[in-house]
Amino acid sequence: MEMIWPIALVVAANIAYQLCAKAVPKEMDALASLTVTYLVGAACSAALFFFTHRGGSLLQEYAKMNAAPVLLGMSVVGLEVGFIYAYKAGWPVSTASIVQSAFLAVALIFLGALLYREAVTVNKLAGVAICLVGLWFLSR
């Protein structure tokens, strides 16, 4: 169960995320909508921090920070702006995420090998081929 619940949370949150990104009004600027998104996200993150760390200090946690949270924040903006504009451009909710996930899977197999010395196995390469075949089917 320890390995299942985080992935279940990611799947459930990603479903909500994709549906909400698709529902951002076309008339609304994507970056303006993200200001609300991040204000709510910051409030939820702070509330959850204090709920799970009774008596904890955000300032003490911030003192441990490296560049990763800053870069993560910038990458999240790119993800969200990209999806919002993809949906505004007419991408169907049923394919936009699948297409990006297939390309992401292919890229991460090679980045995992290059940066973290993860093994590139025959099964992983078969998975890459299946992703590419899946993209071919989606494009038809």
PDB file of C-alpha atoms in Angstrom:
ATOM      1  CA  MET A   1       0.000   0.000   0.000  1.00  0.00           C
ATOM      2  CA  GLU A   2       2.958   2.300   0.676  1.00  0.00           C
ATOM      3  CA  MET A   3       3.813   2.365  -3.043  1.00  0.00           C
ATOM      4  CA  ILE A   4       0.233   2.468  -4.300  1.00  0.00           C
ATOM      5  CA  TRP A   5      -1.281   5.490  -2.578  1.00  0.00           C
ATOM      6  CA  PRO A   6       1.139   8.092  -4.010  1.00  0.00           C
ATOM      7  CA  ILE A   7       0.506   6.918  -7.573  1.00  0.00           C
ATOM      8  CA  ALA A   8      -3.251   6.785  -6.933  1.00  0.00           C
ATOM      9  CA  LEU A   9      -3.048  10.366  -5.664  1.00  0.00           C
ATOM     10  CA  VAL A  10      -1.096  11.433  -8.749  1.00  0.00           C
ATOM     11  CA  VAL A  11      -3.657   9.784 -11.045  1.00  0.00           C
ATOM     12  CA  ALA A  12      -6.643  11.308  -9.226  1.00  0.00           C
ATOM     13  CA  ALA A  13      -5.020  14.753  -9.055  1.00  0.00           C
ATOM     14  CA  ASN A  14      -3.982  14.555 -12.709  1.00  0.00           C
ATOM     15  CA  ILE A  15      -7.547  13.737 -13.751  1.00  0.00           C
ATOM     16  CA  ALA A  16      -8.800  16.782 -11.842  1.00  0.00           C
ATOM     17  CA  TYR A  17      -5.913  18.851 -13.216  1.00  0.00           C
ATOM     18  CA  GLN A  18      -6.597  17.958 -16.857  1.00  0.00           C
ATOM     19  CA  LEU A  19     -10.338  18.591 -16.527  1.00  0.00           C
ATOM     20  CA  CYS A  20      -9.732  21.939 -14.805  1.00  0.00           C
ATOM     21  CA  ALA A  21      -7.058  23.007 -17.318  1.00  0.00           C
ATOM     22  CA  LYS A  22      -9.500  22.225 -20.131  1.00  0.00           C
ATOM     23  CA  ALA A  23     -12.212  24.257 -18.356  1.00  0.00           C
ATOM     24  CA  VAL A  24     -10.201  27.508 -18.073  1.00  0.00           C
ATOM     25  CA  PRO A  25     -12.264  29.986 -20.108  1.00  0.00           C
ATOM     26  CA  LYS A  26     -10.801  30.720 -23.545  1.00  0.00           C
ATOM     27  CA  GLU A  27     -11.351  34.410 -22.851  1.00  0.00           C
ATOM     28  CA  MET A  28      -9.211  34.303 -19.683  1.00  0.00           C
ATOM     29  CA  ASP A  29      -5.467  34.786 -19.911  1.00  0.00           C
ATOM     30  CA  ALA A  30      -3.675  31.580 -18.913  1.00  0.00           C
ATOM     31  CA  LEU A  31      -1.193  33.408 -16.706  1.00  0.00           C
ATOM     32  CA  ALA A  32      -3.956  35.273 -14.875  1.00  0.00           C
ATOM     33  CA  SER A  33      -5.675  31.963 -14.143  1.00  0.00           C
ATOM     34  CA  LEU A  34      -2.399  30.575 -12.821  1.00  0.00           C
ATOM     35  CA  THR A  35      -2.105  33.394 -10.274  1.00  0.00           C
ATOM     36  CA  VAL A  36      -5.296  32.066  -8.675  1.00  0.00           C
ATOM     37  CA  THR A  37      -4.067  28.488  -9.061  1.00  0.00           C
ATOM     38  CA  TYR A  38      -0.808  29.215  -7.259  1.00  0.00           C
ATOM     39  CA  LEU A  39      -2.413  31.290  -4.505  1.00  0.00           C
ATOM     40  CA  VAL A  40      -4.754  28.384  -3.756  1.00  0.00           C
ATOM     41  CA  GLY A  41      -1.877  25.902  -4.100  1.00  0.00           C
ATOM     42  CA  ALA A  42       0.315  27.901  -1.699  1.00  0.00           C
ATOM     43  CA  ALA A  43      -2.488  28.133   0.861  1.00  0.00           C
ATOM     44  CA  CYS A  44      -3.225  24.395   0.597  1.00  0.00           C
ATOM     45  CA  SER A  45       0.478  23.515   0.840  1.00  0.00           C
ATOM     46  CA  ALA A  46       0.948  25.673   3.940  1.00  0.00           C
ATOM     47  CA  ALA A  47      -2.183  24.254   5.585  1.00  0.00           C
ATOM     48  CA  LEU A  48      -1.100  20.677   4.853  1.00  0.00           C
ATOM     49  CA  PHE A  49       2.409  21.396   6.128  1.00  0.00           C
ATOM     50  CA  PHE A  50       1.089  22.628   9.470  1.00  0.00           C
ATOM     51  CA  PHE A  51      -1.444  19.779   9.641  1.00  0.00           C
ATOM     52  CA  THR A  52       1.225  17.122   9.095  1.00  0.00           C
ATOM     53  CA  HIS A  53       3.997  18.856  11.089  1.00  0.00           C
ATOM     54  CA  ARG A  54       2.419  20.099  14.314  1.00  0.00           C
ATOM     55  CA  GLY A  55       4.589  22.933  15.579  1.00  0.00           C
ATOM     56  CA  GLY A  56       6.719  22.853  12.416  1.00  0.00           C
ATOM     57  CA  SER A  57       8.417  25.915  10.988  1.00  0.00           C
ATOM     58  CA  LEU A  58       8.257  26.760   7.312  1.00  0.00           C
ATOM     59  CA  LEU A  59      11.188  29.136   7.762  1.00  0.00           C
ATOM     60  CA  GLN A  60      13.342  26.300   9.122  1.00  0.00           C
ATOM     61  CA  GLU A  61      12.356  24.183   6.131  1.00  0.00           C
ATOM     62  CA  TYR A  62      13.111  27.027   3.717  1.00  0.00           C
ATOM     63  CA  ALA A  63      16.625  27.245   5.198  1.00  0.00           C
ATOM     64  CA  LYS A  64      17.265  23.710   3.848  1.00  0.00           C
ATOM     65  CA  MET A  65      16.345  24.707   0.293  1.00  0.00           C
ATOM     66  CA  ASN A  66      18.511  24.356  -2.791  1.00  0.00           C
ATOM     67  CA  ALA A  67      17.670  25.449  -6.347  1.00  0.00           C
ATOM     68  CA  ALA A  68      15.323  22.504  -6.974  1.00  0.00           C
ATOM     69  CA  PRO A  69      12.098  24.051  -5.564  1.00  0.00           C
ATOM     70  CA  VAL A  70      12.671  27.233  -7.588  1.00  0.00           C
ATOM     71  CA  LEU A  71      13.306  25.274 -10.777  1.00  0.00           C
ATOM     72  CA  LEU A  72      10.354  22.995  -9.990  1.00  0.00           C
ATOM     73  CA  GLY A  73       8.122  26.055  -9.676  1.00  0.00           C
ATOM     74  CA  MET A  74       9.306  27.329 -13.032  1.00  0.00           C
ATOM     75  CA  SER A  75       8.751  23.932 -14.657  1.00  0.00           C
ATOM     76  CA  VAL A  76       5.252  23.682 -13.173  1.00  0.00           C
ATOM     77  CA  VAL A  77       4.397  27.037 -14.751  1.00  0.00           C
ATOM     78  CA  GLY A  78       5.606  25.684 -18.088  1.00  0.00           C
ATOM     79  CA  LEU A  79       3.532  22.530 -17.697  1.00  0.00           C
ATOM     80  CA  GLU A  80       0.387  24.361 -16.784  1.00  0.00           C
ATOM     81  CA  VAL A  81       0.694  27.133 -19.353  1.00  0.00           C
ATOM     82  CA  GLY A  82       1.470  24.518 -21.996  1.00  0.00           C
ATOM     83  CA  PHE A  83      -1.602  22.442 -21.195  1.00  0.00           C
ATOM     84  CA  ILE A  84      -3.910  25.464 -20.951  1.00  0.00           C
ATOM     85  CA  TYR A  85      -2.732  26.768 -24.327  1.00  0.00           C
ATOM     86  CA  ALA A  86      -2.906  23.267 -25.841  1.00  0.00           C
ATOM     87  CA  TYR A  87      -6.545  23.015 -24.785  1.00  0.00           C
ATOM     88  CA  LYS A  88      -7.275  26.548 -26.004  1.00  0.00           C
ATOM     89  CA  ALA A  89      -5.721  25.542 -29.335  1.00  0.00           C
ATOM     90  CA  GLY A  90      -8.201  22.669 -29.583  1.00  0.00           C
ATOM     91  CA  TRP A  91      -6.343  19.622 -28.269  1.00  0.00           C
ATOM     92  CA  PRO A  92      -8.831  17.053 -26.976  1.00  0.00           C
ATOM     93  CA  VAL A  93      -8.541  16.224 -23.283  1.00  0.00           C
ATOM     94  CA  SER A  94      -8.439  12.554 -24.296  1.00  0.00           C
ATOM     95  CA  THR A  95      -5.202  12.895 -26.276  1.00  0.00           C
ATOM     96  CA  ALA A  96      -3.152  15.910 -25.109  1.00  0.00           C
ATOM     97  CA  SER A  97      -1.995  14.231 -21.924  1.00  0.00           C
ATOM     98  CA  ILE A  98      -1.354  10.909 -23.661  1.00  0.00           C
ATOM     99  CA  VAL A  99       0.785  12.507 -26.364  1.00  0.00           C
ATOM    100  CA  GLN A 100       2.896  14.448 -23.874  1.00  0.00           C
ATOM    101  CA  SER A 101       3.180  11.405 -21.598  1.00  0.00           C
ATOM    102  CA  ALA A 102       4.472   9.232 -24.436  1.00  0.00           C
ATOM    103  CA  PHE A 103       7.148  11.763 -25.379  1.00  0.00           C
ATOM    104  CA  LEU A 104       7.953  12.263 -21.701  1.00  0.00           C
ATOM    105  CA  ALA A 105       8.351   8.517 -21.136  1.00  0.00           C
ATOM    106  CA  VAL A 106      10.763   8.249 -24.048  1.00  0.00           C
ATOM    107  CA  ALA A 107      12.807  11.236 -22.869  1.00  0.00           C
ATOM    108  CA  LEU A 108      12.924  10.062 -19.242  1.00  0.00           C
ATOM    109  CA  ILE A 109      14.197   6.602 -20.155  1.00  0.00           C
ATOM    110  CA  PHE A 110      17.236   8.187 -21.746  1.00  0.00           C
ATOM    111  CA  LEU A 111      17.635  10.939 -19.129  1.00  0.00           C
ATOM    112  CA  GLY A 112      17.383   8.323 -16.372  1.00  0.00           C
ATOM    113  CA  ALA A 113      20.239   6.418 -17.988  1.00  0.00           C
ATOM    114  CA  LEU A 114      22.332   9.521 -18.588  1.00  0.00           C
ATOM    115  CA  LEU A 115      21.811  11.317 -15.264  1.00  0.00           C
ATOM    116  CA  TYR A 116      21.093   8.505 -12.796  1.00  0.00           C
ATOM    117  CA  ARG A 117      22.713   5.474 -14.427  1.00  0.00           C
ATOM    118  CA  GLU A 118      19.358   3.673 -14.652  1.00  0.00           C
ATOM    119  CA  ALA A 119      19.452   0.633 -16.882  1.00  0.00           C
ATOM    120  CA  VAL A 120      18.067   0.866 -20.409  1.00  0.00           C
ATOM    121  CA  THR A 121      16.623  -2.611 -20.828  1.00  0.00           C
ATOM    122  CA  VAL A 122      15.055  -4.403 -23.737  1.00  0.00           C
ATOM    123  CA  ASN A 123      11.706  -4.080 -21.962  1.00  0.00           C
ATOM    124  CA  LYS A 124      12.121  -0.307 -21.674  1.00  0.00           C
ATOM    125  CA  LEU A 125      13.052  -0.027 -25.342  1.00  0.00           C
ATOM    126  CA  ALA A 126      10.001  -2.155 -26.192  1.00  0.00           C
ATOM    127  CA  GLY A 127       7.963   0.298 -24.113  1.00  0.00           C
ATOM    128  CA  VAL A 128       9.382   3.181 -26.168  1.00  0.00           C
ATOM    129  CA  ALA A 129       8.364   1.374 -29.354  1.00  0.00           C
ATOM    130  CA  ILE A 130       4.883   0.783 -27.977  1.00  0.00           C
ATOM    131  CA  CYS A 131       4.588   4.473 -27.045  1.00  0.00           C
ATOM    132  CA  LEU A 132       5.576   5.482 -30.567  1.00  0.00           C
ATOM    133  CA  VAL A 133       3.130   2.993 -32.105  1.00  0.00           C
ATOM    134  CA  GLY A 134       0.448   4.366 -29.785  1.00  0.00           C
ATOM    135  CA  LEU A 135       1.178   7.901 -30.990  1.00  0.00           C
ATOM    136  CA  TRP A 136       0.890   6.686 -34.559  1.00  0.00           C
ATOM    137  CA  PHE A 137      -2.560   5.231 -33.773  1.00  0.00           C
ATOM    138  CA  LEU A 138      -3.641   8.452 -32.056  1.00  0.00           C
ATOM    139  CA  SER A 139      -2.656  10.500 -35.096  1.00  0.00           C
ATOM    140  CA  ARG A 140      -4.963   8.513 -37.392  1.00  0.00           C
TER     141      ARG A 140
END
